[in-house]
């Protein structure tokens, strides 16, 4: 089953994006903890896109597109934008170093990508035809 959502790439779109994620997470049968972590991960990536992907004078559409694919084993959410290239996996090492520091030595903020990666079972990034494509996967955890 595939569900899609396309919204303008701005902070006003975070609420419909969150509602979309919760809807597809419920459809996929995720538990509350997995739903919360997935919502946080998508929110972080969408916020980065809204704040930075189209910061330059960008011609063309300034949208964020989400597509979810629900299967028996997983929920996959693909987030696509056509803003400037940004590979979140390049930032994770720097954020991992921050996490290793004692809390009193850390600055406020700057762990969004770490939280996004921590909230899903698998994350990948691709740059194809001038588009950033972030793919988040949550597997059904069955006991």
mmCIF file of N, CA and C in Angstrom:
data_model
loop_
_atom_site.group_PDB
_atom_site.id
_atom_site.type_symbol
_atom_site.label_atom_id
_atom_site.label_comp_id
_atom_site.label_asym_id
_atom_site.label_seq_id
_atom_site.Cartn_x
_atom_site.Cartn_y
_atom_site.Cartn_z
ATOM 1 N N UNK A 1 0.838 -1.170 0.000
ATOM 2 C CA UNK A 1 0.000 0.000 0.000
ATOM 3 C C UNK A 1 0.885 1.235 0.000
ATOM 4 N N UNK A 2 0.588 2.176 -0.856
ATOM 5 C CA UNK A 2 1.390 3.390 -0.975
ATOM 6 C C UNK A 2 0.511 4.600 -0.696
ATOM 7 N N UNK A 3 1.006 5.486 0.153
ATOM 8 C CA UNK A 3 0.350 6.758 0.464
ATOM 9 C C UNK A 3 1.340 7.871 0.146
ATOM 10 N N UNK A 4 0.843 9.003 -0.361
ATOM 11 C CA UNK A 4 1.733 10.108 -0.696
ATOM 12 C C UNK A 4 1.220 11.420 -0.103
ATOM 13 N N UNK A 5 2.136 12.363 0.042
ATOM 14 C CA UNK A 5 1.812 13.716 0.502
ATOM 15 C C UNK A 5 2.849 14.656 -0.103
ATOM 16 N N UNK A 6 2.401 15.740 -0.682
ATOM 17 C CA UNK A 6 3.291 16.794 -1.157
ATOM 18 C C UNK A 6 2.805 18.112 -0.576
ATOM 19 N N UNK A 7 3.748 18.824 0.070
ATOM 20 C CA UNK A 7 3.416 20.086 0.738
ATOM 21 C C UNK A 7 4.511 21.107 0.406
ATOM 22 N N UNK A 8 4.194 22.390 0.559
ATOM 23 C CA UNK A 8 5.245 23.397 0.382
ATOM 24 C C UNK A 8 6.359 23.194 1.414
ATOM 25 N N UNK A 9 7.586 23.500 1.017
ATOM 26 C CA UNK A 9 8.726 23.314 1.922
ATOM 27 C C UNK A 9 8.852 24.526 2.846
ATOM 28 N N UNK A 10 7.988 24.568 3.856
ATOM 29 C CA UNK A 10 8.090 25.611 4.875
ATOM 30 C C UNK A 10 7.641 25.026 6.215
ATOM 31 N N UNK A 11 7.897 25.767 7.270
ATOM 32 C CA UNK A 11 7.620 25.256 8.620
ATOM 33 C C UNK A 11 6.131 25.059 8.871
ATOM 34 N N UNK A 12 5.261 25.769 8.162
ATOM 35 C CA UNK A 12 3.818 25.565 8.310
ATOM 36 C C UNK A 12 3.394 24.162 7.877
ATOM 37 N N UNK A 13 4.224 23.504 7.101
ATOM 38 C CA UNK A 13 3.890 22.162 6.614
ATOM 39 C C UNK A 13 4.236 21.058 7.608
ATOM 40 N N UNK A 14 4.916 21.415 8.706
ATOM 41 C CA UNK A 14 5.312 20.362 9.653
ATOM 42 C C UNK A 14 4.109 19.666 10.281
ATOM 43 N N UNK A 15 3.038 20.403 10.550
ATOM 44 C CA UNK A 15 1.858 19.772 11.151
ATOM 45 C C UNK A 15 1.222 18.747 10.203
ATOM 46 N N UNK A 16 0.935 19.112 8.939
ATOM 47 C CA UNK A 16 0.378 18.073 8.053
ATOM 48 C C UNK A 16 1.339 16.910 7.818
ATOM 49 N N UNK A 17 2.634 17.187 7.848
ATOM 50 C CA UNK A 17 3.605 16.100 7.702
ATOM 51 C C UNK A 17 3.521 15.164 8.913
ATOM 52 N N UNK A 18 3.445 15.734 10.110
ATOM 53 C CA UNK A 18 3.331 14.911 11.330
ATOM 54 C C UNK A 18 2.050 14.084 11.303
ATOM 55 N N UNK A 19 0.950 14.697 10.861
ATOM 56 C CA UNK A 19 -0.321 13.968 10.770
ATOM 57 C C UNK A 19 -0.219 12.825 9.762
ATOM 58 N N UNK A 20 0.456 13.091 8.659
ATOM 59 C CA UNK A 20 0.661 12.056 7.636
ATOM 60 C C UNK A 20 1.457 10.889 8.209
ATOM 61 N N UNK A 21 2.551 11.204 8.910
ATOM 62 C CA UNK A 21 3.400 10.143 9.467
ATOM 63 C C UNK A 21 2.604 9.307 10.468
ATOM 64 N N UNK A 22 1.840 9.961 11.332
ATOM 65 C CA UNK A 22 1.059 9.216 12.312
ATOM 66 C C UNK A 22 0.008 8.336 11.622
ATOM 67 N N UNK A 23 -0.590 8.872 10.561
ATOM 68 C CA UNK A 23 -1.601 8.104 9.816
ATOM 69 C C UNK A 23 -0.990 6.832 9.218
ATOM 70 N N UNK A 24 0.122 6.977 8.527
ATOM 71 C CA UNK A 24 0.702 5.794 7.875
ATOM 72 C C UNK A 24 1.302 4.836 8.909
ATOM 73 N N UNK A 25 1.823 5.408 10.018
ATOM 74 C CA UNK A 25 2.367 4.541 11.074
ATOM 75 C C UNK A 25 1.254 3.693 11.692
ATOM 76 N N UNK A 26 0.076 4.295 11.884
ATOM 77 C CA UNK A 26 -1.066 3.525 12.401
ATOM 78 C C UNK A 26 -1.509 2.479 11.389
ATOM 79 N N UNK A 27 -1.544 2.880 10.111
ATOM 80 C CA UNK A 27 -1.933 1.933 9.062
ATOM 81 C C UNK A 27 -0.959 0.746 9.021
ATOM 82 N N UNK A 28 0.319 1.035 9.309
ATOM 83 C CA UNK A 28 1.343 -0.021 9.285
ATOM 84 C C UNK A 28 1.324 -0.860 10.554
ATOM 85 N N UNK A 29 0.601 -0.377 11.572
ATOM 86 C CA UNK A 29 0.510 -1.140 12.814
ATOM 87 C C UNK A 29 1.721 -0.998 13.723
ATOM 88 N N UNK A 30 2.448 0.130 13.596
ATOM 89 C CA UNK A 30 3.608 0.343 14.470
ATOM 90 C C UNK A 30 3.150 0.586 15.905
ATOM 91 N N UNK A 31 4.003 0.207 16.861
ATOM 92 C CA UNK A 31 3.696 0.508 18.262
ATOM 93 C C UNK A 31 3.946 1.994 18.520
ATOM 94 N N UNK A 32 3.480 2.494 19.670
ATOM 95 C CA UNK A 32 3.553 3.932 19.958
ATOM 96 C C UNK A 32 4.987 4.446 19.998
ATOM 97 N N UNK A 33 5.889 3.676 20.563
ATOM 98 C CA UNK A 33 7.288 4.108 20.641
ATOM 99 C C UNK A 33 7.894 4.261 19.246
ATOM 100 N N UNK A 34 7.637 3.298 18.388
ATOM 101 C CA UNK A 34 8.153 3.371 17.016
ATOM 102 C C UNK A 34 7.518 4.527 16.254
ATOM 103 N N UNK A 35 6.218 4.753 16.488
ATOM 104 C CA UNK A 35 5.533 5.863 15.827
ATOM 105 C C UNK A 35 6.141 7.197 16.242
ATOM 106 N N UNK A 36 6.405 7.358 17.535
ATOM 107 C CA UNK A 36 6.974 8.602 18.045
ATOM 108 C C UNK A 36 8.367 8.835 17.452
ATOM 109 N N UNK A 37 9.195 7.816 17.471
ATOM 110 C CA UNK A 37 10.556 7.966 16.947
ATOM 111 C C UNK A 37 10.554 8.267 15.449
ATOM 112 N N UNK A 38 9.671 7.609 14.712
ATOM 113 C CA UNK A 38 9.579 7.869 13.271
ATOM 114 C C UNK A 38 9.110 9.297 13.021
ATOM 115 N N UNK A 39 8.126 9.735 13.779
ATOM 116 C CA UNK A 39 7.622 11.110 13.625
ATOM 117 C C UNK A 39 8.738 12.116 13.902
ATOM 118 N N UNK A 40 9.513 11.880 14.948
ATOM 119 C CA UNK A 40 10.630 12.762 15.283
ATOM 120 C C UNK A 40 11.656 12.787 14.152
ATOM 121 N N UNK A 41 11.966 11.629 13.600
ATOM 122 C CA UNK A 41 12.949 11.542 12.513
ATOM 123 C C UNK A 41 12.474 12.313 11.280
ATOM 124 N N UNK A 42 11.230 12.092 10.889
ATOM 125 C CA UNK A 42 10.697 12.784 9.706
ATOM 126 C C UNK A 42 10.612 14.286 9.969
ATOM 127 N N UNK A 43 10.207 14.663 11.188
ATOM 128 C CA UNK A 43 10.123 16.081 11.535
ATOM 129 C C UNK A 43 11.489 16.749 11.417
ATOM 130 N N UNK A 44 12.521 16.100 11.895
ATOM 131 C CA UNK A 44 13.864 16.669 11.817
ATOM 132 C C UNK A 44 14.293 16.870 10.371
ATOM 133 N N UNK A 45 14.098 15.872 9.548
ATOM 134 C CA UNK A 45 14.499 15.993 8.142
ATOM 135 C C UNK A 45 13.666 17.051 7.418
ATOM 136 N N UNK A 46 12.370 17.086 7.679
ATOM 137 C CA UNK A 46 11.503 18.074 7.028
ATOM 138 C C UNK A 46 11.847 19.493 7.486
ATOM 139 N N UNK A 47 12.187 19.653 8.760
ATOM 140 C CA UNK A 47 12.590 20.968 9.264
ATOM 141 C C UNK A 47 13.866 21.433 8.577
ATOM 142 N N UNK A 48 14.829 20.534 8.430
ATOM 143 C CA UNK A 48 16.062 20.888 7.719
ATOM 144 C C UNK A 48 15.781 21.283 6.275
ATOM 145 N N UNK A 49 14.908 20.560 5.626
ATOM 146 C CA UNK A 49 14.562 20.894 4.239
ATOM 147 C C UNK A 49 13.903 22.268 4.191
ATOM 148 N N UNK A 50 12.936 22.513 5.086
ATOM 149 C CA UNK A 50 12.228 23.798 5.095
ATOM 150 C C UNK A 50 13.181 24.960 5.379
ATOM 151 N N UNK A 51 14.133 24.735 6.277
ATOM 152 C CA UNK A 51 15.037 25.820 6.678
ATOM 153 C C UNK A 51 16.219 26.031 5.745
ATOM 154 N N UNK A 52 16.711 24.966 5.107
ATOM 155 C CA UNK A 52 17.980 25.087 4.391
ATOM 156 C C UNK A 52 17.969 24.665 2.925
ATOM 157 N N UNK A 53 17.101 23.786 2.530
ATOM 158 C CA UNK A 53 17.187 23.233 1.168
ATOM 159 C C UNK A 53 16.960 24.286 0.092
ATOM 160 N N UNK A 54 16.117 25.232 0.396
ATOM 161 C CA UNK A 54 15.792 26.239 -0.608
ATOM 162 C C UNK A 54 16.246 27.625 -0.160
ATOM 163 N N UNK A 55 17.300 27.683 0.648
ATOM 164 C CA UNK A 55 17.769 28.952 1.187
ATOM 165 C C UNK A 55 18.272 29.877 0.091
ATOM 166 N N UNK A 56 18.928 29.328 -0.903
ATOM 167 C CA UNK A 56 19.384 30.160 -2.017
ATOM 168 C C UNK A 56 18.183 30.529 -2.874
ATOM 169 N N UNK A 57 18.378 31.509 -3.727
ATOM 170 C CA UNK A 57 17.318 31.813 -4.682
ATOM 171 C C UNK A 57 17.148 30.596 -5.565
ATOM 172 N N UNK A 58 16.100 29.904 -5.341
ATOM 173 C CA UNK A 58 15.876 28.631 -6.012
ATOM 174 C C UNK A 58 14.708 28.776 -6.963
ATOM 175 N N UNK A 59 14.950 28.480 -8.203
ATOM 176 C CA UNK A 59 13.867 28.512 -9.181
ATOM 177 C C UNK A 59 13.143 27.175 -9.153
ATOM 178 N N UNK A 60 11.909 27.201 -9.446
ATOM 179 C CA UNK A 60 11.152 25.961 -9.522
ATOM 180 C C UNK A 60 10.369 25.677 -8.256
ATOM 181 N N UNK A 61 9.844 24.494 -8.157
ATOM 182 C CA UNK A 61 8.994 24.103 -7.049
ATOM 183 C C UNK A 61 9.805 23.966 -5.774
ATOM 184 N N UNK A 62 9.220 24.408 -4.692
ATOM 185 C CA UNK A 62 9.846 24.302 -3.373
ATOM 186 C C UNK A 62 8.947 23.441 -2.502
ATOM 187 N N UNK A 63 8.960 22.173 -2.794
ATOM 188 C CA UNK A 63 8.072 21.230 -2.116
ATOM 189 C C UNK A 63 8.853 20.171 -1.357
ATOM 190 N N UNK A 64 8.151 19.532 -0.455
ATOM 191 C CA UNK A 64 8.610 18.309 0.198
ATOM 192 C C UNK A 64 7.588 17.238 -0.160
ATOM 193 N N UNK A 65 8.057 16.131 -0.694
ATOM 194 C CA UNK A 65 7.158 15.032 -1.034
ATOM 195 C C UNK A 65 7.474 13.834 -0.151
ATOM 196 N N UNK A 66 6.440 13.231 0.362
ATOM 197 C CA UNK A 66 6.603 12.026 1.168
ATOM 198 C C UNK A 66 5.822 10.901 0.512
ATOM 199 N N UNK A 67 6.430 9.751 0.494
ATOM 200 C CA UNK A 67 5.758 8.561 -0.015
ATOM 201 C C UNK A 67 6.011 7.440 0.976
ATOM 202 N N UNK A 68 4.970 6.772 1.355
ATOM 203 C CA UNK A 68 5.139 5.649 2.282
ATOM 204 C C UNK A 68 4.745 4.361 1.586
ATOM 205 N N UNK A 69 5.481 3.352 1.922
ATOM 206 C CA UNK A 69 5.208 2.026 1.386
ATOM 207 C C UNK A 69 5.063 1.084 2.572
ATOM 208 N N UNK A 70 3.868 0.593 2.752
ATOM 209 C CA UNK A 70 3.580 -0.287 3.885
ATOM 210 C C UNK A 70 3.565 -1.727 3.394
ATOM 211 N N UNK A 71 4.379 -2.527 4.028
ATOM 212 C CA UNK A 71 4.370 -3.949 3.697
ATOM 213 C C UNK A 71 4.137 -4.743 4.985
ATOM 214 N N UNK A 72 4.104 -6.027 4.845
ATOM 215 C CA UNK A 72 3.885 -6.895 5.995
ATOM 216 C C UNK A 72 5.032 -6.782 6.998
ATOM 217 N N UNK A 73 6.236 -6.471 6.497
ATOM 218 C CA UNK A 73 7.420 -6.447 7.347
ATOM 219 C C UNK A 73 7.908 -5.069 7.750
ATOM 220 N N UNK A 74 7.484 -4.029 7.020
ATOM 221 C CA UNK A 74 8.072 -2.723 7.300
ATOM 222 C C UNK A 74 7.201 -1.574 6.820
ATOM 223 N N UNK A 75 7.590 -0.394 7.281
ATOM 224 C CA UNK A 75 7.059 0.869 6.761
ATOM 225 C C UNK A 75 8.262 1.635 6.248
ATOM 226 N N UNK A 76 8.215 2.023 5.003
ATOM 227 C CA UNK A 76 9.289 2.805 4.392
ATOM 228 C C UNK A 76 8.716 4.159 4.010
ATOM 229 N N UNK A 77 9.337 5.224 4.517
ATOM 230 C CA UNK A 77 8.938 6.578 4.138
ATOM 231 C C UNK A 77 10.084 7.202 3.358
ATOM 232 N N UNK A 78 9.762 7.666 2.169
ATOM 233 C CA UNK A 78 10.735 8.331 1.307
ATOM 234 C C UNK A 78 10.400 9.815 1.269
ATOM 235 N N UNK A 79 11.382 10.641 1.619
ATOM 236 C CA UNK A 79 11.213 12.095 1.633
ATOM 237 C C UNK A 79 12.058 12.660 0.500
ATOM 238 N N UNK A 80 11.425 13.407 -0.385
ATOM 239 C CA UNK A 80 12.116 13.932 -1.557
ATOM 240 C C UNK A 80 11.969 15.447 -1.638
ATOM 241 N N UNK A 81 13.070 16.117 -1.962
ATOM 242 C CA UNK A 81 13.023 17.545 -2.254
ATOM 243 C C UNK A 81 13.994 17.823 -3.391
ATOM 244 N N UNK A 82 13.834 18.964 -4.039
ATOM 245 C CA UNK A 82 14.764 19.312 -5.122
ATOM 246 C C UNK A 82 15.586 20.540 -4.758
ATOM 247 N N UNK A 83 15.894 20.662 -3.469
ATOM 248 C CA UNK A 83 16.738 21.757 -2.999
ATOM 249 C C UNK A 83 18.204 21.458 -3.219
ATOM 250 N N UNK A 84 19.032 22.254 -2.537
ATOM 251 C CA UNK A 84 20.480 22.055 -2.681
ATOM 252 C C UNK A 84 20.851 20.680 -2.136
ATOM 253 N N UNK A 85 21.922 20.084 -2.663
ATOM 254 C CA UNK A 85 22.313 18.752 -2.183
ATOM 255 C C UNK A 85 22.644 18.771 -0.695
ATOM 256 N N UNK A 86 22.098 17.824 0.028
ATOM 257 C CA UNK A 86 22.429 17.654 1.446
ATOM 258 C C UNK A 86 22.310 16.182 1.801
ATOM 259 N N UNK A 87 23.467 15.599 2.121
ATOM 260 C CA UNK A 87 23.507 14.199 2.523
ATOM 261 C C UNK A 87 23.618 14.130 4.042
ATOM 262 N N UNK A 88 22.536 13.812 4.745
ATOM 263 C CA UNK A 88 22.573 13.783 6.212
ATOM 264 C C UNK A 88 23.583 12.795 6.773
ATOM 265 N N UNK A 89 23.918 11.765 6.008
ATOM 266 C CA UNK A 89 24.862 10.769 6.533
ATOM 267 C C UNK A 89 26.256 11.371 6.711
ATOM 268 N N UNK A 90 26.548 12.477 6.009
ATOM 269 C CA UNK A 90 27.842 13.132 6.174
ATOM 270 C C UNK A 90 27.951 13.871 7.498
ATOM 271 N N UNK A 91 26.826 14.149 8.126
ATOM 272 C CA UNK A 91 26.815 14.929 9.369
ATOM 273 C C UNK A 91 26.772 14.045 10.616
ATOM 274 N N UNK A 92 26.452 12.781 10.434
ATOM 275 C CA UNK A 92 26.228 11.922 11.596
ATOM 276 C C UNK A 92 27.500 11.715 12.413
ATOM 277 N N UNK A 93 28.671 11.638 11.791
ATOM 278 C CA UNK A 93 29.908 11.438 12.555
ATOM 279 C C UNK A 93 30.158 12.593 13.515
ATOM 280 N N UNK A 94 29.945 13.820 13.057
ATOM 281 C CA UNK A 94 30.136 14.983 13.924
ATOM 282 C C UNK A 94 29.159 14.957 15.099
ATOM 283 N N UNK A 95 27.927 14.562 14.839
ATOM 284 C CA UNK A 95 26.937 14.507 15.919
ATOM 285 C C UNK A 95 27.221 13.347 16.869
ATOM 286 N N UNK A 96 27.771 12.266 16.365
ATOM 287 C CA UNK A 96 28.143 11.147 17.245
ATOM 288 C C UNK A 96 29.247 11.572 18.216
ATOM 289 N N UNK A 97 30.172 12.417 17.747
ATOM 290 C CA UNK A 97 31.222 12.932 18.634
ATOM 291 C C UNK A 97 30.618 13.772 19.754
ATOM 292 N N UNK A 98 29.604 14.554 19.435
ATOM 293 C CA UNK A 98 28.942 15.384 20.449
ATOM 294 C C UNK A 98 28.267 14.498 21.490
ATOM 295 N N UNK A 99 27.630 13.436 21.042
ATOM 296 C CA UNK A 99 26.923 12.535 21.958
ATOM 297 C C UNK A 99 27.901 11.876 22.939
ATOM 298 N N UNK A 100 29.137 11.674 22.497
ATOM 299 C CA UNK A 100 30.138 11.025 23.349
ATOM 300 C C UNK A 100 30.644 11.938 24.474
ATOM 301 N N UNK A 101 30.450 13.252 24.324
ATOM 302 C CA UNK A 101 30.929 14.204 25.332
ATOM 303 C C UNK A 101 30.017 14.189 26.553
ATOM 304 N N UNK A 102 30.584 14.543 27.742
ATOM 305 C CA UNK A 102 29.717 14.706 28.923
ATOM 306 C C UNK A 102 28.666 15.782 28.652
ATOM 307 N N UNK A 103 27.507 15.622 29.210
ATOM 308 C CA UNK A 103 26.392 16.517 28.897
ATOM 309 C C UNK A 103 26.710 17.981 29.217
ATOM 310 N N UNK A 104 27.522 18.214 30.244
ATOM 311 C CA UNK A 104 27.836 19.599 30.605
ATOM 312 C C UNK A 104 28.765 20.257 29.580
ATOM 313 N N UNK A 105 29.365 19.488 28.705
ATOM 314 C CA UNK A 105 30.246 20.042 27.676
ATOM 315 C C UNK A 105 29.536 20.216 26.329
ATOM 316 N N UNK A 106 28.316 19.792 26.251
ATOM 317 C CA UNK A 106 27.583 19.876 24.989
ATOM 318 C C UNK A 106 26.886 21.228 24.851
ATOM 319 N N UNK A 107 26.797 21.692 23.601
ATOM 320 C CA UNK A 107 25.999 22.871 23.305
ATOM 321 C C UNK A 107 24.551 22.431 23.118
ATOM 322 N N UNK A 108 23.642 23.373 23.281
ATOM 323 C CA UNK A 108 22.230 23.075 23.066
ATOM 324 C C UNK A 108 21.982 22.903 21.568
ATOM 325 N N UNK A 109 21.230 21.848 21.221
ATOM 326 C CA UNK A 109 20.875 21.610 19.826
ATOM 327 C C UNK A 109 21.972 20.875 19.076
ATOM 328 N N UNK A 110 21.746 20.727 17.770
ATOM 329 C CA UNK A 110 22.755 20.124 16.912
ATOM 330 C C UNK A 110 22.765 18.611 16.884
ATOM 331 N N UNK A 111 21.739 17.969 17.406
ATOM 332 C CA UNK A 111 21.696 16.509 17.390
ATOM 333 C C UNK A 111 20.532 15.962 16.572
ATOM 334 N N UNK A 112 19.965 16.795 15.738
ATOM 335 C CA UNK A 112 18.785 16.386 14.989
ATOM 336 C C UNK A 112 19.008 15.198 14.078
ATOM 337 N N UNK A 113 20.108 15.186 13.379
ATOM 338 C CA UNK A 113 20.375 14.068 12.465
ATOM 339 C C UNK A 113 20.599 12.790 13.273
ATOM 340 N N UNK A 114 21.310 12.901 14.385
ATOM 341 C CA UNK A 114 21.515 11.740 15.248
ATOM 342 C C UNK A 114 20.166 11.178 15.706
ATOM 343 N N UNK A 115 19.282 12.071 16.139
ATOM 344 C CA UNK A 115 17.959 11.624 16.589
ATOM 345 C C UNK A 115 17.165 10.996 15.444
ATOM 346 N N UNK A 116 17.299 11.563 14.258
ATOM 347 C CA UNK A 116 16.583 11.008 13.101
ATOM 348 C C UNK A 116 17.069 9.594 12.798
ATOM 349 N N UNK A 117 18.378 9.408 12.814
ATOM 350 C CA UNK A 117 18.934 8.081 12.535
ATOM 351 C C UNK A 117 18.577 7.096 13.642
ATOM 352 N N UNK A 118 18.575 7.580 14.872
ATOM 353 C CA UNK A 118 18.289 6.721 16.019
ATOM 354 C C UNK A 118 16.824 6.256 16.036
ATOM 355 N N UNK A 119 15.970 7.009 15.372
ATOM 356 C CA UNK A 119 14.546 6.708 15.418
ATOM 357 C C UNK A 119 14.056 5.696 14.405
ATOM 358 N N UNK A 120 14.935 5.263 13.525
ATOM 359 C CA UNK A 120 14.519 4.310 12.498
ATOM 360 C C UNK A 120 15.494 3.134 12.457
ATOM 361 N N UNK A 121 15.063 2.064 11.820
ATOM 362 C CA UNK A 121 15.921 0.878 11.729
ATOM 363 C C UNK A 121 16.942 0.987 10.605
ATOM 364 N N UNK A 122 16.599 1.741 9.570
ATOM 365 C CA UNK A 122 17.515 1.894 8.449
ATOM 366 C C UNK A 122 17.289 3.264 7.835
ATOM 367 N N UNK A 123 18.391 3.878 7.390
ATOM 368 C CA UNK A 123 18.308 5.186 6.744
ATOM 369 C C UNK A 123 19.259 5.188 5.565
ATOM 370 N N UNK A 124 18.814 5.737 4.448
ATOM 371 C CA UNK A 124 19.718 5.900 3.312
ATOM 372 C C UNK A 124 19.411 7.210 2.612
ATOM 373 N N UNK A 125 20.415 7.691 1.904
ATOM 374 C CA UNK A 125 20.300 8.952 1.153
ATOM 375 C C UNK A 125 20.808 8.718 -0.264
ATOM 376 N N UNK A 126 20.109 9.352 -1.224
ATOM 377 C CA UNK A 126 20.547 9.327 -2.615
ATOM 378 C C UNK A 126 20.316 10.712 -3.203
ATOM 379 N N UNK A 127 21.167 11.085 -4.142
ATOM 380 C CA UNK A 127 20.953 12.315 -4.916
ATOM 381 C C UNK A 127 20.763 11.878 -6.361
ATOM 382 N N UNK A 128 19.529 12.013 -6.839
ATOM 383 C CA UNK A 128 19.199 11.552 -8.187
ATOM 384 C C UNK A 128 18.442 12.658 -8.913
ATOM 385 N N UNK A 129 18.915 13.003 -10.094
ATOM 386 C CA UNK A 129 18.255 13.997 -10.951
ATOM 387 C C UNK A 129 17.902 15.259 -10.168
ATOM 388 N N UNK A 130 18.875 15.834 -9.495
ATOM 389 C CA UNK A 130 18.729 17.093 -8.761
ATOM 390 C C UNK A 130 17.762 16.982 -7.572
ATOM 391 N N UNK A 131 17.554 15.766 -7.078
ATOM 392 C CA UNK A 131 16.663 15.585 -5.940
ATOM 393 C C UNK A 131 17.403 14.894 -4.795
ATOM 394 N N UNK A 132 17.136 15.395 -3.575
ATOM 395 C CA UNK A 132 17.576 14.699 -2.367
ATOM 396 C C UNK A 132 16.512 13.664 -2.036
ATOM 397 N N UNK A 133 16.933 12.440 -1.830
ATOM 398 C CA UNK A 133 15.994 11.361 -1.529
ATOM 399 C C UNK A 133 16.450 10.692 -0.235
ATOM 400 N N UNK A 134 15.672 10.901 0.824
ATOM 401 C CA UNK A 134 15.949 10.305 2.132
ATOM 402 C C UNK A 134 14.966 9.160 2.344
ATOM 403 N N UNK A 135 15.494 7.993 2.667
ATOM 404 C CA UNK A 135 14.640 6.818 2.828
ATOM 405 C C UNK A 135 14.779 6.290 4.246
ATOM 406 N N UNK A 136 13.658 6.287 4.973
ATOM 407 C CA UNK A 136 13.620 5.826 6.355
ATOM 408 C C UNK A 136 12.807 4.536 6.418
ATOM 409 N N UNK A 137 13.351 3.545 7.093
ATOM 410 C CA UNK A 137 12.667 2.262 7.203
ATOM 411 C C UNK A 137 12.508 1.878 8.669
ATOM 412 N N UNK A 138 11.291 1.468 9.019
ATOM 413 C CA UNK A 138 11.015 0.905 10.344
ATOM 414 C C UNK A 138 10.452 -0.493 10.122
ATOM 415 N N UNK A 139 11.105 -1.458 10.715
ATOM 416 C CA UNK A 139 10.627 -2.838 10.596
ATOM 417 C C UNK A 139 9.652 -3.152 11.723
ATOM 418 N N UNK A 140 8.731 -4.013 11.441
ATOM 419 C CA UNK A 140 7.826 -4.489 12.484
ATOM 420 C C UNK A 140 8.624 -5.358 13.438
ATOM 421 N N UNK A 141 8.567 -5.017 14.691
ATOM 422 C CA UNK A 141 9.274 -5.799 15.700
ATOM 423 C C UNK A 141 8.273 -6.723 16.364
ATOM 424 N N UNK A 142 8.401 -7.952 16.028
ATOM 425 C CA UNK A 142 7.477 -8.934 16.580
ATOM 426 C C UNK A 142 8.217 -9.800 17.589
ATOM 427 N N UNK A 143 7.539 -10.109 18.639
ATOM 428 C CA UNK A 143 8.133 -10.975 19.668
ATOM 429 C C UNK A 143 7.849 -12.426 19.381
#
